[in-house]
Structure formats: structure tokens, C-alpha cells
GROMACS .gro file of C-alpha atoms in nm:
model
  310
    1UNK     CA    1  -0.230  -0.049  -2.041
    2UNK     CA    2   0.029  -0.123  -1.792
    3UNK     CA    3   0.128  -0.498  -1.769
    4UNK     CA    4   0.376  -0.467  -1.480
    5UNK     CA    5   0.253  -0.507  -1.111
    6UNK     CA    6   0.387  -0.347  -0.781
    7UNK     CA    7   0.571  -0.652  -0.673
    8UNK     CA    8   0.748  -0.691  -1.012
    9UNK     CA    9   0.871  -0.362  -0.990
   10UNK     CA   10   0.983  -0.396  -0.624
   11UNK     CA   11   1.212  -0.711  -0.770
   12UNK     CA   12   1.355  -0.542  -1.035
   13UNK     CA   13   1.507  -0.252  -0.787
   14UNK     CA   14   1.588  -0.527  -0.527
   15UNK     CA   15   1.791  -0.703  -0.824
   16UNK     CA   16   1.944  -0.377  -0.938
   17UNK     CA   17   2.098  -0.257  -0.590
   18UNK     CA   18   2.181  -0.621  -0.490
   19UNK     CA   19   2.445  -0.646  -0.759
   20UNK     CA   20   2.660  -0.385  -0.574
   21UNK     CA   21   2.498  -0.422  -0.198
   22UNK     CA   22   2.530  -0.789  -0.070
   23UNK     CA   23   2.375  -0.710   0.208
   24UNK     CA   24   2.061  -0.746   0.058
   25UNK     CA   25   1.829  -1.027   0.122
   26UNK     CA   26   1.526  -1.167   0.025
   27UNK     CA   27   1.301  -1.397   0.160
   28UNK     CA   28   1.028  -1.563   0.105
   29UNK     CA   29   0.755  -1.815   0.236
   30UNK     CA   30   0.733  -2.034  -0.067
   31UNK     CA   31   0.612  -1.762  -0.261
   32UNK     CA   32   0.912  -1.620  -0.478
   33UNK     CA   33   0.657  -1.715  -0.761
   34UNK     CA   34   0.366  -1.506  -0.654
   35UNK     CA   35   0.606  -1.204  -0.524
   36UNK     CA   36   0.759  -1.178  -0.900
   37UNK     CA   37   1.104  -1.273  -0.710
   38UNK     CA   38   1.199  -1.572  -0.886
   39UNK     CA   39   1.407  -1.320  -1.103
   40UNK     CA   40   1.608  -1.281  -0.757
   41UNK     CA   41   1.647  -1.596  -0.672
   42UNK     CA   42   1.833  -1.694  -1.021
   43UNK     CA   43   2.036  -1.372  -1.014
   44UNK     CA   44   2.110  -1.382  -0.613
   45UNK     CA   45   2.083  -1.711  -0.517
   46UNK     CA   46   2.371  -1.645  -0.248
   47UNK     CA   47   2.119  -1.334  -0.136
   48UNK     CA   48   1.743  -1.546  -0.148
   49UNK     CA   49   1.599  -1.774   0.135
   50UNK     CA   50   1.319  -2.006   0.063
   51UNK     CA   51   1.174  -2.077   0.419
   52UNK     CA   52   0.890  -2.245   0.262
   53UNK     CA   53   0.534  -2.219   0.396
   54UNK     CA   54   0.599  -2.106   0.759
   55UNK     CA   55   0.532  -1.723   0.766
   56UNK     CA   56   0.639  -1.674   1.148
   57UNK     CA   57   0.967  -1.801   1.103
   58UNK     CA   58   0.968  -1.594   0.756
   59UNK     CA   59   0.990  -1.279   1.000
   60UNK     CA   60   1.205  -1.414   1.306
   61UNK     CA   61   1.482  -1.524   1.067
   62UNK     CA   62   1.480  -1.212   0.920
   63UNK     CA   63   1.492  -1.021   1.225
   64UNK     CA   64   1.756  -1.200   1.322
   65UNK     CA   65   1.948  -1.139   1.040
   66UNK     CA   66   1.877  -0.808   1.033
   67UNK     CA   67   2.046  -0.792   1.369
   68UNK     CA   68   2.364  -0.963   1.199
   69UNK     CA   69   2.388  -0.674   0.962
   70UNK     CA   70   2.197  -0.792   0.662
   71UNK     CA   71   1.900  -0.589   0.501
   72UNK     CA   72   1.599  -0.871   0.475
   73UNK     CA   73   1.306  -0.816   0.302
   74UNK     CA   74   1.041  -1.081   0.359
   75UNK     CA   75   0.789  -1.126   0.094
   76UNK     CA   76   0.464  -1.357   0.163
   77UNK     CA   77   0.088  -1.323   0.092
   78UNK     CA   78  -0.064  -1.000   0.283
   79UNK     CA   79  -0.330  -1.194   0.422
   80UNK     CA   80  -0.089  -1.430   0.577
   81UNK     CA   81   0.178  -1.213   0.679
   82UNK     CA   82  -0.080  -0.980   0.861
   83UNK     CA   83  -0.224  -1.237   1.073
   84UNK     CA   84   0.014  -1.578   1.105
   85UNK     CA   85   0.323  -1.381   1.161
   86UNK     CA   86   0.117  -1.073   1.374
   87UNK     CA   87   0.309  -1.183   1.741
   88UNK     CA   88   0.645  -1.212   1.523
   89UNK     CA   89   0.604  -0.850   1.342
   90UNK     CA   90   0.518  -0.717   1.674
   91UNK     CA   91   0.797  -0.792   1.863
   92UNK     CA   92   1.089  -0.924   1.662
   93UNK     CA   93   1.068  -0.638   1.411
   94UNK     CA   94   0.886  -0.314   1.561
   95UNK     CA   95   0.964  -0.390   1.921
   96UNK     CA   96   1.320  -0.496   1.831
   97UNK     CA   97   1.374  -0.239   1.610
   98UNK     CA   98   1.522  -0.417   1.339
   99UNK     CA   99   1.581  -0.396   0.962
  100UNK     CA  100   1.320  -0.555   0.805
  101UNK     CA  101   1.084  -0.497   0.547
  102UNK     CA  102   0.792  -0.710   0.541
  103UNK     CA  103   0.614  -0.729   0.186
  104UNK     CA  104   0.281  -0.807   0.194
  105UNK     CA  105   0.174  -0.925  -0.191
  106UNK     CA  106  -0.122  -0.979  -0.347
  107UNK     CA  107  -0.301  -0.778  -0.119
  108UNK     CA  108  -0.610  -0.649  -0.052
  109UNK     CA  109  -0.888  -0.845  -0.259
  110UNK     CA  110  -0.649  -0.962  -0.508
  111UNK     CA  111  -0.693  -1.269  -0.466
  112UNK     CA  112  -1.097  -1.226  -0.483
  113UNK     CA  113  -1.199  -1.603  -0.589
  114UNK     CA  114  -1.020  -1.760  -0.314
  115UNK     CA  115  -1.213  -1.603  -0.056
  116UNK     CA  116  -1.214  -1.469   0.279
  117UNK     CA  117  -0.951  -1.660   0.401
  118UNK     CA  118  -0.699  -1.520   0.116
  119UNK     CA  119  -0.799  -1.175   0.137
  120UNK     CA  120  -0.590  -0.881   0.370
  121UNK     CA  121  -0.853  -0.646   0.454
  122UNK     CA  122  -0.718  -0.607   0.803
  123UNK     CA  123  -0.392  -0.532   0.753
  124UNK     CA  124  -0.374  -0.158   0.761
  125UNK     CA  125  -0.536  -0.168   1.097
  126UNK     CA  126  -0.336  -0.451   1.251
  127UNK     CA  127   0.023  -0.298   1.119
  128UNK     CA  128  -0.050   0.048   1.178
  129UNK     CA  129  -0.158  -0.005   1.556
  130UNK     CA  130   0.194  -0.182   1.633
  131UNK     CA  131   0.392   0.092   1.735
  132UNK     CA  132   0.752   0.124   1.564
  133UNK     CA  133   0.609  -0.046   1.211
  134UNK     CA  134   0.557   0.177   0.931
  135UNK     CA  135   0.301   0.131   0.671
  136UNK     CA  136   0.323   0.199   0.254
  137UNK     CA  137   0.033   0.139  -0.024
  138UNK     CA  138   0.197   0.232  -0.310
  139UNK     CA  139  -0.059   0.327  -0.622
  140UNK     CA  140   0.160   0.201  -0.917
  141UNK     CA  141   0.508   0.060  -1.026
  142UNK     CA  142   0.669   0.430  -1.018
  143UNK     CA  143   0.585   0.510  -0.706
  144UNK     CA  144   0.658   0.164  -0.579
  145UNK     CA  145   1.015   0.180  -0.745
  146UNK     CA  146   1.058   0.521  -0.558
  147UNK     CA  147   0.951   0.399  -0.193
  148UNK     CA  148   1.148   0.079  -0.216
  149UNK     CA  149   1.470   0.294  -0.313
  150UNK     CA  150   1.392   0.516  -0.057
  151UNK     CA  151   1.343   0.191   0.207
  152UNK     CA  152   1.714   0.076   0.076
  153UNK     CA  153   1.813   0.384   0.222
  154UNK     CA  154   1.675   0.345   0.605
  155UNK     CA  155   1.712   0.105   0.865
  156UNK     CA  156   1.363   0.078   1.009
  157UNK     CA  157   1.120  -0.180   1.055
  158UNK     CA  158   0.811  -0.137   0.752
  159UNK     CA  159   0.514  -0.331   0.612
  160UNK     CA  160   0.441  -0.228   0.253
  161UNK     CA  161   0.125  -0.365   0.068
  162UNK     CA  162   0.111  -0.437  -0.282
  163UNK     CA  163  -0.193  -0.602  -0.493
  164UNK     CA  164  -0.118  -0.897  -0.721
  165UNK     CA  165  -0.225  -0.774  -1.026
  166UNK     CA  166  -0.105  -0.477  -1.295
  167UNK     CA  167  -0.275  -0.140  -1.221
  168UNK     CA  168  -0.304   0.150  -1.433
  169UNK     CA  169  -0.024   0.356  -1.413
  170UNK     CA  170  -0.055   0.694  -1.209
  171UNK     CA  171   0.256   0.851  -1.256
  172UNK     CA  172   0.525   0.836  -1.552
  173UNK     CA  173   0.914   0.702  -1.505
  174UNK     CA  174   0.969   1.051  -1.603
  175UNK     CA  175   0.733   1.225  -1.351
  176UNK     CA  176   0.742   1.085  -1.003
  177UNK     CA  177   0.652   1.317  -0.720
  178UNK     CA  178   0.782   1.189  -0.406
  179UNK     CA  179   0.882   1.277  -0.078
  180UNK     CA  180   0.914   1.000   0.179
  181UNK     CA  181   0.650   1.003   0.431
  182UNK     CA  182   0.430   1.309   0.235
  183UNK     CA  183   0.120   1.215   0.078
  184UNK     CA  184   0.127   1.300  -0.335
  185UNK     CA  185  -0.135   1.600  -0.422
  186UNK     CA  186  -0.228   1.466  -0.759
  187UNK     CA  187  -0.510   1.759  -0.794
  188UNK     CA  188  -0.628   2.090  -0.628
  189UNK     CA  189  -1.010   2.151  -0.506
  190UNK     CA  190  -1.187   2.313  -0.312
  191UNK     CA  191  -1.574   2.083  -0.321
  192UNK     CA  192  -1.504   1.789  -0.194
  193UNK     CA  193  -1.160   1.600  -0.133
  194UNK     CA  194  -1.033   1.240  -0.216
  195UNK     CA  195  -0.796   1.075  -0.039
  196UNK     CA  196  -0.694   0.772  -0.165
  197UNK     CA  197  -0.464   0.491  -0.131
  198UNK     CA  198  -0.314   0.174  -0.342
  199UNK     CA  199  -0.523   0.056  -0.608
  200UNK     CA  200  -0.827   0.323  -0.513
  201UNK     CA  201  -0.577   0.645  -0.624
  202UNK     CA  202  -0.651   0.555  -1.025
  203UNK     CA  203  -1.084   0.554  -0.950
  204UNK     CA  204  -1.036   0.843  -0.738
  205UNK     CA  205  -0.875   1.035  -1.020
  206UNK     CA  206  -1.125   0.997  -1.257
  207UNK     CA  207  -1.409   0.994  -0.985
  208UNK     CA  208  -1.248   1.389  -1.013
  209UNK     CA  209  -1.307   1.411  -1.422
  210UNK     CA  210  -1.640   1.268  -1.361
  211UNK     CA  211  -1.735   1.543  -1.092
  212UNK     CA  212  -1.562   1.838  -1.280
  213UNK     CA  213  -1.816   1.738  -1.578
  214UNK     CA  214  -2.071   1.842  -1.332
  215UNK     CA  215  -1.897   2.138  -1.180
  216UNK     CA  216  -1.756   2.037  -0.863
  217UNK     CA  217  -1.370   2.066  -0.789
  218UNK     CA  218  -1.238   1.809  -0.617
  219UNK     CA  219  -0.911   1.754  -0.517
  220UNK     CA  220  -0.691   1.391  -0.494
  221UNK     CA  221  -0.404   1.273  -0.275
  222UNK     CA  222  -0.235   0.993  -0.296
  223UNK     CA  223  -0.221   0.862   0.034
  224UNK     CA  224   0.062   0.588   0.043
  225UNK     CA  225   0.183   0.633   0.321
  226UNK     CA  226  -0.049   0.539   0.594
  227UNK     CA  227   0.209   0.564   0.880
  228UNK     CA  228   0.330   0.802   0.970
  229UNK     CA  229   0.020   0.981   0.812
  230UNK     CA  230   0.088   1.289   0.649
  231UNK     CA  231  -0.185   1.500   0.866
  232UNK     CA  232  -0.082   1.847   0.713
  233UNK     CA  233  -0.174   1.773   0.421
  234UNK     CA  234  -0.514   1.599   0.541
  235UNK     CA  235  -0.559   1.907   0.728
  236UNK     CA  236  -0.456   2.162   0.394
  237UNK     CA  237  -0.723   1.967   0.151
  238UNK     CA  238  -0.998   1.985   0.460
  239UNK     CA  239  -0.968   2.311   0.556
  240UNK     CA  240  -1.007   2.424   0.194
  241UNK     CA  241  -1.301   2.201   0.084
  242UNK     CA  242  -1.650   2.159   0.207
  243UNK     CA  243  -1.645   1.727   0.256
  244UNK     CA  244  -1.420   1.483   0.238
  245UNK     CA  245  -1.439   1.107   0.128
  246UNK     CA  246  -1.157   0.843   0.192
  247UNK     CA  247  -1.100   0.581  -0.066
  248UNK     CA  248  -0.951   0.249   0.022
  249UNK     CA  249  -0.951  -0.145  -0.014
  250UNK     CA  250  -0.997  -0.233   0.350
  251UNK     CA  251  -1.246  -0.332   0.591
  252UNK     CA  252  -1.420  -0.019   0.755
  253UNK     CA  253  -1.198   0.008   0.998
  254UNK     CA  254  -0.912   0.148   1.169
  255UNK     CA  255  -0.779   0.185   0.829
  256UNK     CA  256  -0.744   0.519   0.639
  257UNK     CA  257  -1.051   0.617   0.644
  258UNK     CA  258  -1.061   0.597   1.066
  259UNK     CA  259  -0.731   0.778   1.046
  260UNK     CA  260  -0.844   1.074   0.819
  261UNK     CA  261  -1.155   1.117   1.040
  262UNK     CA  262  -0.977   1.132   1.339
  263UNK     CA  263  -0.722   1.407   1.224
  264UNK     CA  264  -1.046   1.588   1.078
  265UNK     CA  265  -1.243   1.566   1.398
  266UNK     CA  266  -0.972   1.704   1.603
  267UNK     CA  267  -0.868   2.008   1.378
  268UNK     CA  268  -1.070   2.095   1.088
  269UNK     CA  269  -1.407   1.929   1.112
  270UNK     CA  270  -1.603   1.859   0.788
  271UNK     CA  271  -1.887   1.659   0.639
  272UNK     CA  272  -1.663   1.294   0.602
  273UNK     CA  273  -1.716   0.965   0.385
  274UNK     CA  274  -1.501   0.625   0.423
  275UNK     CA  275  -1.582   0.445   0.089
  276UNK     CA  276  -1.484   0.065   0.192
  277UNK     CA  277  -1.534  -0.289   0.201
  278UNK     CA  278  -1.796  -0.409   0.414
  279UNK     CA  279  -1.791  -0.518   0.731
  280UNK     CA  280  -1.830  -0.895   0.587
  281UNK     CA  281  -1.677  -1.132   0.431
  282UNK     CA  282  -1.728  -0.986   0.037
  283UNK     CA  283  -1.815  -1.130  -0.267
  284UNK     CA  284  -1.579  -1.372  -0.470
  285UNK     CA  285  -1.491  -1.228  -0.839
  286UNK     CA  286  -1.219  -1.054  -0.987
  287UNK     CA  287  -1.079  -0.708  -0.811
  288UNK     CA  288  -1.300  -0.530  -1.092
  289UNK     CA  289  -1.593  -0.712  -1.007
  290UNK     CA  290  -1.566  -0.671  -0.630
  291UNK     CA  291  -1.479  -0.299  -0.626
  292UNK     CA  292  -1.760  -0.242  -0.883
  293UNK     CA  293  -2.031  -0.420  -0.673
  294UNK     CA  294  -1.922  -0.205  -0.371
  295UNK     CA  295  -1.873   0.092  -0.601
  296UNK     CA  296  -1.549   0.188  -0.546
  297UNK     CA  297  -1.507   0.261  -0.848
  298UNK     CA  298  -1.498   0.611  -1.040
  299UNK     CA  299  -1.873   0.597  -1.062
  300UNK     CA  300  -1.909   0.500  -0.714
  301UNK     CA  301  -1.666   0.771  -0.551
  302UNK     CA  302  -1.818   1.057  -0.734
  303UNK     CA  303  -2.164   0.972  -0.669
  304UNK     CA  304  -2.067   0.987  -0.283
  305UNK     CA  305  -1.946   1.306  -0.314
  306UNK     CA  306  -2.242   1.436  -0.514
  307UNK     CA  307  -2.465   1.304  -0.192
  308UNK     CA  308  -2.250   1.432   0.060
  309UNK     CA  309  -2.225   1.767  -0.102
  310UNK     CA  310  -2.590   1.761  -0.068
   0.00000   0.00000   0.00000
């Protein structure tokens, strides 16, 4: 079992190109702990901020010194960074255009004891409706290693969202499909389709197994990038199967889900499920336990497409 989370592996490429590219910064709202960047911060210390626990001016200093030529990534809790620092993502980063990549950790549910008030499940709508900000879930550590190279590479504005804990990896260091911007078609059906993104991509894989045990074919994509959406390929696994169920750790809406059905309404309409978390503040427990209450979970997803199938 993997033992490495998304934001680990997002520090240890950070570390690797800062030791040739000092224009790389991080920073961080008192968090370099919880983001895995303490690593940084010893290596770099000439490259790391601590602005300590004031999110907004996490993302106006790093607009502004994005505008000075630097290449800031801001790190803070999800559920924080989303909402505290909403005005400041809006219009110092998208609207201004600037360099920045805003990390959003332990998001999600991940912190599920703590609560309502620590949990993101908001964000994909609230980041995805400002226009100019792009929006990432990675699945696992490969593919989050990929998309934060690729990131290096541009100089627009981009929320990514990573949970806080390890996840089972999807892909192999050897064998990581990727294109920027293009969803990942882990498996071909022509039943039902999953799309999934984040932490839901690993369920709705073996939500697959479960319903090719009963003689259904079912295909998966891995979703991570939720903006710009890759609608071909939304449009591809519609047209060719009879339903299709979205997968994701988010309130009900405006998130994939919302996105998928719109795209499917307007070209390719089909018999549609958005598996999510409820429209309420959800239980308290560990990710496992939450996801498994709400079944999304492998047993959950394929039983959803069993009903829809009829």
C-alpha cells in the first residue's frame, strides 16, 4: 500500500526543480507541516515564505510576486483557501492573470473529524466559476508529480486539490498517461460510464471489476482536470454507453457531476448519476468511514449503475 500522499509528492518535484530554478517559491499559511513542505523550507529557505495564519494575504503576496517574476505556489488548507482567500483568488490571481498556483491540501473530507468547518466540499464549484482559474484533482502521487511538472512549465493562474492522506496508487512511475488538460481513459465500455475524479478514480476502478463480475462493461476516466473539462472525451464515453454516473468528493453541486450533465444534456443525452456528498453538513469519521456511509465506495458506485441500467 502506498504511504506517500499527493502533497508529498508535489514537494518533492518543487524541491527537485528549485535547485536549478530560483524562481521558485513557496508559500505557505502556517501550514508547511500539513502541506509535506517542511522538506522545502530546510532545503530552500531563501525560496519559502511563512505568512502564518492569514490565507488572503497568502494569495496577494503571491500575486504580487508573481508579477515581479517569481513562480509562487501557495499551499494552505482547501477549505480555507476556497473560501477566506475567495475575493483574493478572484481578482489578484485569475483577474490579474498572474503566476500562481494555489494548493489546496487536505482537501475534500480529509480532515473528516474536524467537521464542517474543515472540510472543502465547495471548492470545485467556487474555483471553477472564476473565470481565468484552472482547476486539477489529481488521483495519486504519479499523476500529481506529472501535473505539477507540467504547471512548472506554464504561466497561468491554477487551483489544484489534493487530500491529506496516502491513496492507493492508480498509475505506476513507469506508466503515467498524461496529457495536460485531457482526461485519462483508464478502461473502455460500452454499459455504463464512470467518470471520476481525486480520491473517487481508485473506487471507480474496481466499482468496474465488481460490475464486469456481473456482465456489464463499464468504462473509467480519470477526470483531473475539471477546468478546462475535457468534453470530447465526456462526449466519446456517452455516446458509446447507455448511462453515465459521475464520481466525486464534493457537495452536489456545480462540481463535476453538474459539469458532465451539462455537456451530456447539450450533445449526447443519456440516463445520468452524480454520486456525492450530501447536501449537508456530513458525518465526522475517517475518509473511509464517510465515503462508505454515503457509498462512494466500489460497492456503492456499482450498485448505482446496476439501478440506473435498470
Amino acid at each position: 500500500m502506498n504511504k506517500i500522499p499527493n502533497r508529498q509528492a508535489i514537494c518533492h518535484v518543487l524541491n527537485e526543480h528549485a535547485d536549478t530554478d530560483k524562481e521558485i517559491v513557496v508559500l505557505c499559511s502556517d501550514s508547511r507541516g500539513s502541506a509535506s513542505l517542511a522538506p522545502f523550507a530546510e532545503a530552500h529557505p531563501e525560496q519559502f515564505v511563512e505568512v502564518g495564519i492569514a490565507e488572503q494575504n497568502l494569495v496577494s503576496i503571491s500575486a504580487g510576486m508573481a508579477k515581479a517574476g517569481k513562480k509562487p505556489f501557495a499551499a494552505s488548507p482547501a477549505c480555507f483557501l476556497s473560501t477566506r482567500s475567495y475575493e483574493q483568488a478572484k481578482v489578484d490571481v485569475a483577474y490579474s492573470d498572474t503566476n500562481v498556483k494555489l494548493i489546496g491540501i487536505s482537501g475534500g473530507i480529509s480532515y473528516g473529524a474536524l467537521g464542517m468547518s474543515h472540510h472543502s466540499a465547495q471548492d470545485f464549484a467556487a474555483m471553477c466559476a472564476i473565470p481565468n482559474m484552472r482547476v486539477y484533482v489529481p488521483s495519486d502521487r504519479h499523476q500529481t508529480k506529472k501535473l505539477i511538472e507540467n504547471l512548472l512549465k506554464d504561466e497561468k493562474p491554477a487551483y489544484i486539490r489534493v487530500g491529506r492522506n496516502p491513496v492507493e496508487d492508480i498509475y505506476t512511475e513507469e506508466n503515467v498517461p498524461f496529457v495536460m488538460d485531457r482526461a485519462t481513459i483508464l478502461r473502455d465500455g460500452t454499459d455504463v460510464a464512470l467518470i471520476a475524479c481525486g480520491e473517487m478514480v481508485r473506487p471507480a476502478m474496481e466499482a468496474a471489476e465488481i460490475l464486469q463480475e456481473k456482465g456489464i462493461s463499464a468504462s473509467v476516466l480519470d477526470m483531473y482536470c475539471l477546468k478546462p473539462l475535457d468534453e470530447e472525451a465526456v462526449i466519446r464515453a456517452a455516446s458509446r454507453a447507455k448511462a453515465v454516473i459521475t464520481v466525486e468528493e464534493h457537495a452536489p453541486y456545480g462540481g463535476l457531476g453538474s459539469m458532465v450533465s451539462m455537456i451530456i444534456g447539450a450533445d449526447c443525452p443519456k440516463r445520468t448519476a452524480c454520486m456525492a456528498l450530501p447536501d449537508a453538513p456530513v458525518i465526522t469519521g475517517t475518509s473511509k468511514e464517510v465515503f462508505d456511509h454515503y457509498g462512494l465506495n466500489k460497492e456503492g458506485i456499482a450498485q448505482k449503475a446496476v439501478e440506473l441500467l435498470g
